[in-house]
Amino acid sequence: MSKLWEKGQRLDATIERFEVGDDLVFDNELVEPDVYGSLAHAEMLERIGVLAPEELDRLRAGLVEILRLHEAGEFRMTPEDEDVHTKIENYLVARYGDVGKKIHTARSRNDQVLLALRLYTKRRLLELEAALLSCAAALARFAQRHELVPMPGYTHMQRAMLSSAGTWAGAFAEALFDDRLFLRTAYVLNDQSPLGSAASYGVPLPIDRQYVADRLGFAKVQNNVLYAQNSRGKVEAAVIQALAQIMLDLSKLAQDTLLFTTAEYGFFTVSDALVTGSSIMPQKKNLSMMELIRAKASLVLGYQQQVMGVLIGLPSGYNKDYQETKKPFMEAVQTTLDALAVAELTVGSLEPNEDRMLVACTPELFATDRAYELVQRGVPFRDAYRQVGASLQDLPPADPRESLSKRTHLGASGNLGLAALTDAIGAEQERVSGQIEKLNASFRNLFDK
Ligand code: ARG
């Protein structure tokens, strides 16, 4: 198939291969969003009189065919197709003739790819939010189930003070719950329709950008045509920033889990279905999925660097450099989605070994508690600190469970607020399901006349 811009010349084969690279693998993710964007664009063209009603019907039928072929795995792109946008237009022209040649009126591949990416990103952000909340819910459940199970708390990797399994897991549940705010911000940035910015400077036709935005369920039109183009990659970078925050939390969870499941700690075990073995050591049970989460967190930071590295210093208007942001962006999204699913699965199978944790709650963990007992009897804190420090070997035995429930201030082991957290997570989960429903409905509506 010829390229949209070819005017008799033939592109050198080495250049063709270089230009496309592995971009088509990622363009495959844009078939569905591009079809939705094209449906809304065609409708708008009909409304402003560029297309006759029957022409719109034909384009609609063609776009639906493309979607069906794609679903059946039969809409395959080759390097000669150049990209998904070209492939779709060429298909429409081949099947429906002249009307296929009209669909590109008032748009450029530059705003077309922007639109497809926005639609792709909307869905992925909601999937990410759902996965994030589901993982946070699993952590909150673990925390509730083992709320007052004593566990040493560490600072500098040394035993520090009495803590609990509930505090440990609740910390991650709250961290992930906060991360949704980054995803939300990215969602708001992404929720703007760029279509109509065309090559970067709009078109000399009275197009109805608001109609397209409404039809596709966008919150607004991204107003300035040049800003719309210049924001390619900016939105992606905002999404990856959110993903990096999530992966930072998951890397800590992974590291803790790896540590606490060693023979040396023995605090937690996970189901045999989740661990891998060694080809040489028959006894090995490796939590290699947690090692991979740890490594993939670094990869996501790298993807962020790649995207921002492409963007920095680019001049205004479309630049082909942008194409190179697609791969790291999509890989970051998929990596984070996978990591969240694996983390949730692991947390769901995590079992605390209460006896081991209790044994590890040695008397010195209560040194600070003891100093505070003296403080309550009127001893100035520094004196109490010194007094206890001078007689560490004489610390009286303490009941860890009782000590835990005595920590009653906000967020402490005896007052973790897990019920409120669980309710808040549940409410957010409902909101996200509602949003996914709404997005799917707005896509389905595009097939109705
Ligand atoms: N594959 C291209 C991209 O991702 C699509 C836009 C092409 N535009 C152009 N002027 N060559 O950016």
PDB file of N, CA and C in Angstrom, residues 35 62 67 120 137 139 178 195 212 222-223 230 240 253 274 283-284 319 330 333 344 348 355 392 410 416 444-445:
ATOM      1  N   VAL A  35      -9.947   4.037  15.559  1.00  0.00           N
ATOM      2  CA  VAL A  35     -11.269   3.830  14.953  1.00  0.00           C
ATOM      3  C   VAL A  35     -12.303   4.724  15.653  1.00  0.00           C
ATOM      4  N   GLY A  62     -17.110   0.859   7.273  1.00  0.00           N
ATOM      5  CA  GLY A  62     -15.701   0.494   7.069  1.00  0.00           C
ATOM      6  C   GLY A  62     -14.935   0.472   8.373  1.00  0.00           C
ATOM      7  N   LEU A  67     -12.490  -2.673  12.981  1.00  0.00           N
ATOM      8  CA  LEU A  67     -12.514  -3.090  14.381  1.00  0.00           C
ATOM      9  C   LEU A  67     -12.693  -4.613  14.497  1.00  0.00           C
ATOM     10  N   TYR A 120      -6.421   5.926  24.226  1.00  0.00           N
ATOM     11  CA  TYR A 120      -5.704   4.762  24.785  1.00  0.00           C
ATOM     12  C   TYR A 120      -5.389   5.015  26.268  1.00  0.00           C
ATOM     13  N   ALA A 137      -6.551  -2.598  48.455  1.00  0.00           N
ATOM     14  CA  ALA A 137      -7.588  -3.297  49.226  1.00  0.00           C
ATOM     15  C   ALA A 137      -7.030  -4.601  49.798  1.00  0.00           C
ATOM     16  N   LEU A 139      -3.963  -5.216  50.609  1.00  0.00           N
ATOM     17  CA  LEU A 139      -3.076  -4.852  51.720  1.00  0.00           C
ATOM     18  C   LEU A 139      -3.874  -4.462  52.956  1.00  0.00           C
ATOM     19  N   ASP A 178      -2.748   6.798  48.177  1.00  0.00           N
ATOM     20  CA  ASP A 178      -2.305   8.158  47.825  1.00  0.00           C
ATOM     21  C   ASP A 178      -1.871   8.251  46.361  1.00  0.00           C
ATOM     22  N   LEU A 195      -8.042  16.897  18.890  1.00  0.00           N
ATOM     23  CA  LEU A 195      -8.359  16.831  17.459  1.00  0.00           C
ATOM     24  C   LEU A 195      -8.757  18.206  16.927  1.00  0.00           C
ATOM     25  N   VAL A 212     -16.617  16.878  18.593  1.00  0.00           N
ATOM     26  CA  VAL A 212     -15.770  15.671  18.659  1.00  0.00           C
ATOM     27  C   VAL A 212     -15.421  15.354  20.115  1.00  0.00           C
ATOM     28  N   GLN A 222      -8.765  20.657  24.041  1.00  0.00           N
ATOM     29  CA  GLN A 222      -7.473  21.287  24.366  1.00  0.00           C
ATOM     30  C   GLN A 222      -7.352  22.482  23.426  1.00  0.00           C
ATOM     31  N   ASN A 223      -7.458  23.657  23.984  1.00  0.00           N
ATOM     32  CA  ASN A 223      -7.775  24.847  23.186  1.00  0.00           C
ATOM     33  C   ASN A 223      -6.724  25.228  22.138  1.00  0.00           C
ATOM     34  N   ASN A 230       2.230  20.474  21.184  1.00  0.00           N
ATOM     35  CA  ASN A 230       3.388  20.526  22.084  1.00  0.00           C
ATOM     36  C   ASN A 230       3.196  19.646  23.320  1.00  0.00           C
ATOM     37  N   ILE A 240       3.749   8.633  33.464  1.00  0.00           N
ATOM     38  CA  ILE A 240       4.878   7.821  33.956  1.00  0.00           C
ATOM     39  C   ILE A 240       5.335   8.311  35.327  1.00  0.00           C
ATOM     40  N   LEU A 253       7.767  -2.657  48.953  1.00  0.00           N
ATOM     41  CA  LEU A 253       6.977  -3.831  49.351  1.00  0.00           C
ATOM     42  C   LEU A 253       7.721  -5.101  48.947  1.00  0.00           C
ATOM     43  N   LEU A 274       3.409 -19.467  44.025  1.00  0.00           N
ATOM     44  CA  LEU A 274       3.979 -18.189  43.589  1.00  0.00           C
ATOM     45  C   LEU A 274       5.500 -18.186  43.519  1.00  0.00           C
ATOM     46  N   GLN A 283      16.190 -27.480  47.506  1.00  0.00           N
ATOM     47  CA  GLN A 283      15.359 -26.911  48.583  1.00  0.00           C
ATOM     48  C   GLN A 283      14.854 -25.505  48.298  1.00  0.00           C
ATOM     49  N   LYS A 284      15.400 -24.853  47.240  1.00  0.00           N
ATOM     50  CA  LYS A 284      15.157 -23.419  47.076  1.00  0.00           C
ATOM     51  C   LYS A 284      13.704 -23.057  46.781  1.00  0.00           C
ATOM     52  N   ASN A 319       7.169  17.083  15.847  1.00  0.00           N
ATOM     53  CA  ASN A 319       8.486  16.582  15.445  1.00  0.00           C
ATOM     54  C   ASN A 319       8.419  15.067  15.486  1.00  0.00           C
ATOM     55  N   MET A 330       4.171   3.059  26.598  1.00  0.00           N
ATOM     56  CA  MET A 330       3.294   1.881  26.672  1.00  0.00           C
ATOM     57  C   MET A 330       3.922   0.772  27.510  1.00  0.00           C
ATOM     58  N   VAL A 333       3.379   1.556  31.149  1.00  0.00           N
ATOM     59  CA  VAL A 333       1.993   1.277  31.557  1.00  0.00           C
ATOM     60  C   VAL A 333       1.815  -0.220  31.804  1.00  0.00           C
ATOM     61  N   GLU A 344      -0.513  -7.788  44.209  1.00  0.00           N
ATOM     62  CA  GLU A 344      -1.799  -8.128  44.844  1.00  0.00           C
ATOM     63  C   GLU A 344      -1.875  -9.632  45.131  1.00  0.00           C
ATOM     64  N   GLY A 348      -2.046 -11.350  48.796  1.00  0.00           N
ATOM     65  CA  GLY A 348      -3.185 -12.232  49.078  1.00  0.00           C
ATOM     66  C   GLY A 348      -2.747 -13.577  49.627  1.00  0.00           C
ATOM     67  N   ASP A 355       4.707 -16.815  65.581  1.00  0.00           N
ATOM     68  CA  ASP A 355       5.680 -17.241  66.591  1.00  0.00           C
ATOM     69  C   ASP A 355       7.043 -16.617  66.339  1.00  0.00           C
ATOM     70  N   LEU A 392      19.760  -1.538  80.273  1.00  0.00           N
ATOM     71  CA  LEU A 392      19.015  -2.236  79.213  1.00  0.00           C
ATOM     72  C   LEU A 392      18.803  -3.709  79.539  1.00  0.00           C
ATOM     73  N   LEU A 410      -3.546   8.726  66.517  1.00  0.00           N
ATOM     74  CA  LEU A 410      -3.886   8.532  65.109  1.00  0.00           C
ATOM     75  C   LEU A 410      -2.766   7.846  64.340  1.00  0.00           C
ATOM     76  N   LEU A 416      -5.111   2.252  63.748  1.00  0.00           N
ATOM     77  CA  LEU A 416      -4.625   2.377  62.368  1.00  0.00           C
ATOM     78  C   LEU A 416      -5.662   2.973  61.414  1.00  0.00           C
ATOM     79  N   ARG A 444     -19.267   2.899  22.825  1.00  0.00           N
ATOM     80  CA  ARG A 444     -20.361   2.127  22.185  1.00  0.00           C
ATOM     81  C   ARG A 444     -21.316   3.043  21.428  1.00  0.00           C
ATOM     82  N   ASN A 445     -21.571   4.219  22.042  1.00  0.00           N
ATOM     83  CA  ASN A 445     -22.507   5.185  21.421  1.00  0.00           C
ATOM     84  C   ASN A 445     -22.073   5.620  20.037  1.00  0.00           C
TER      85      ASN A 445
END
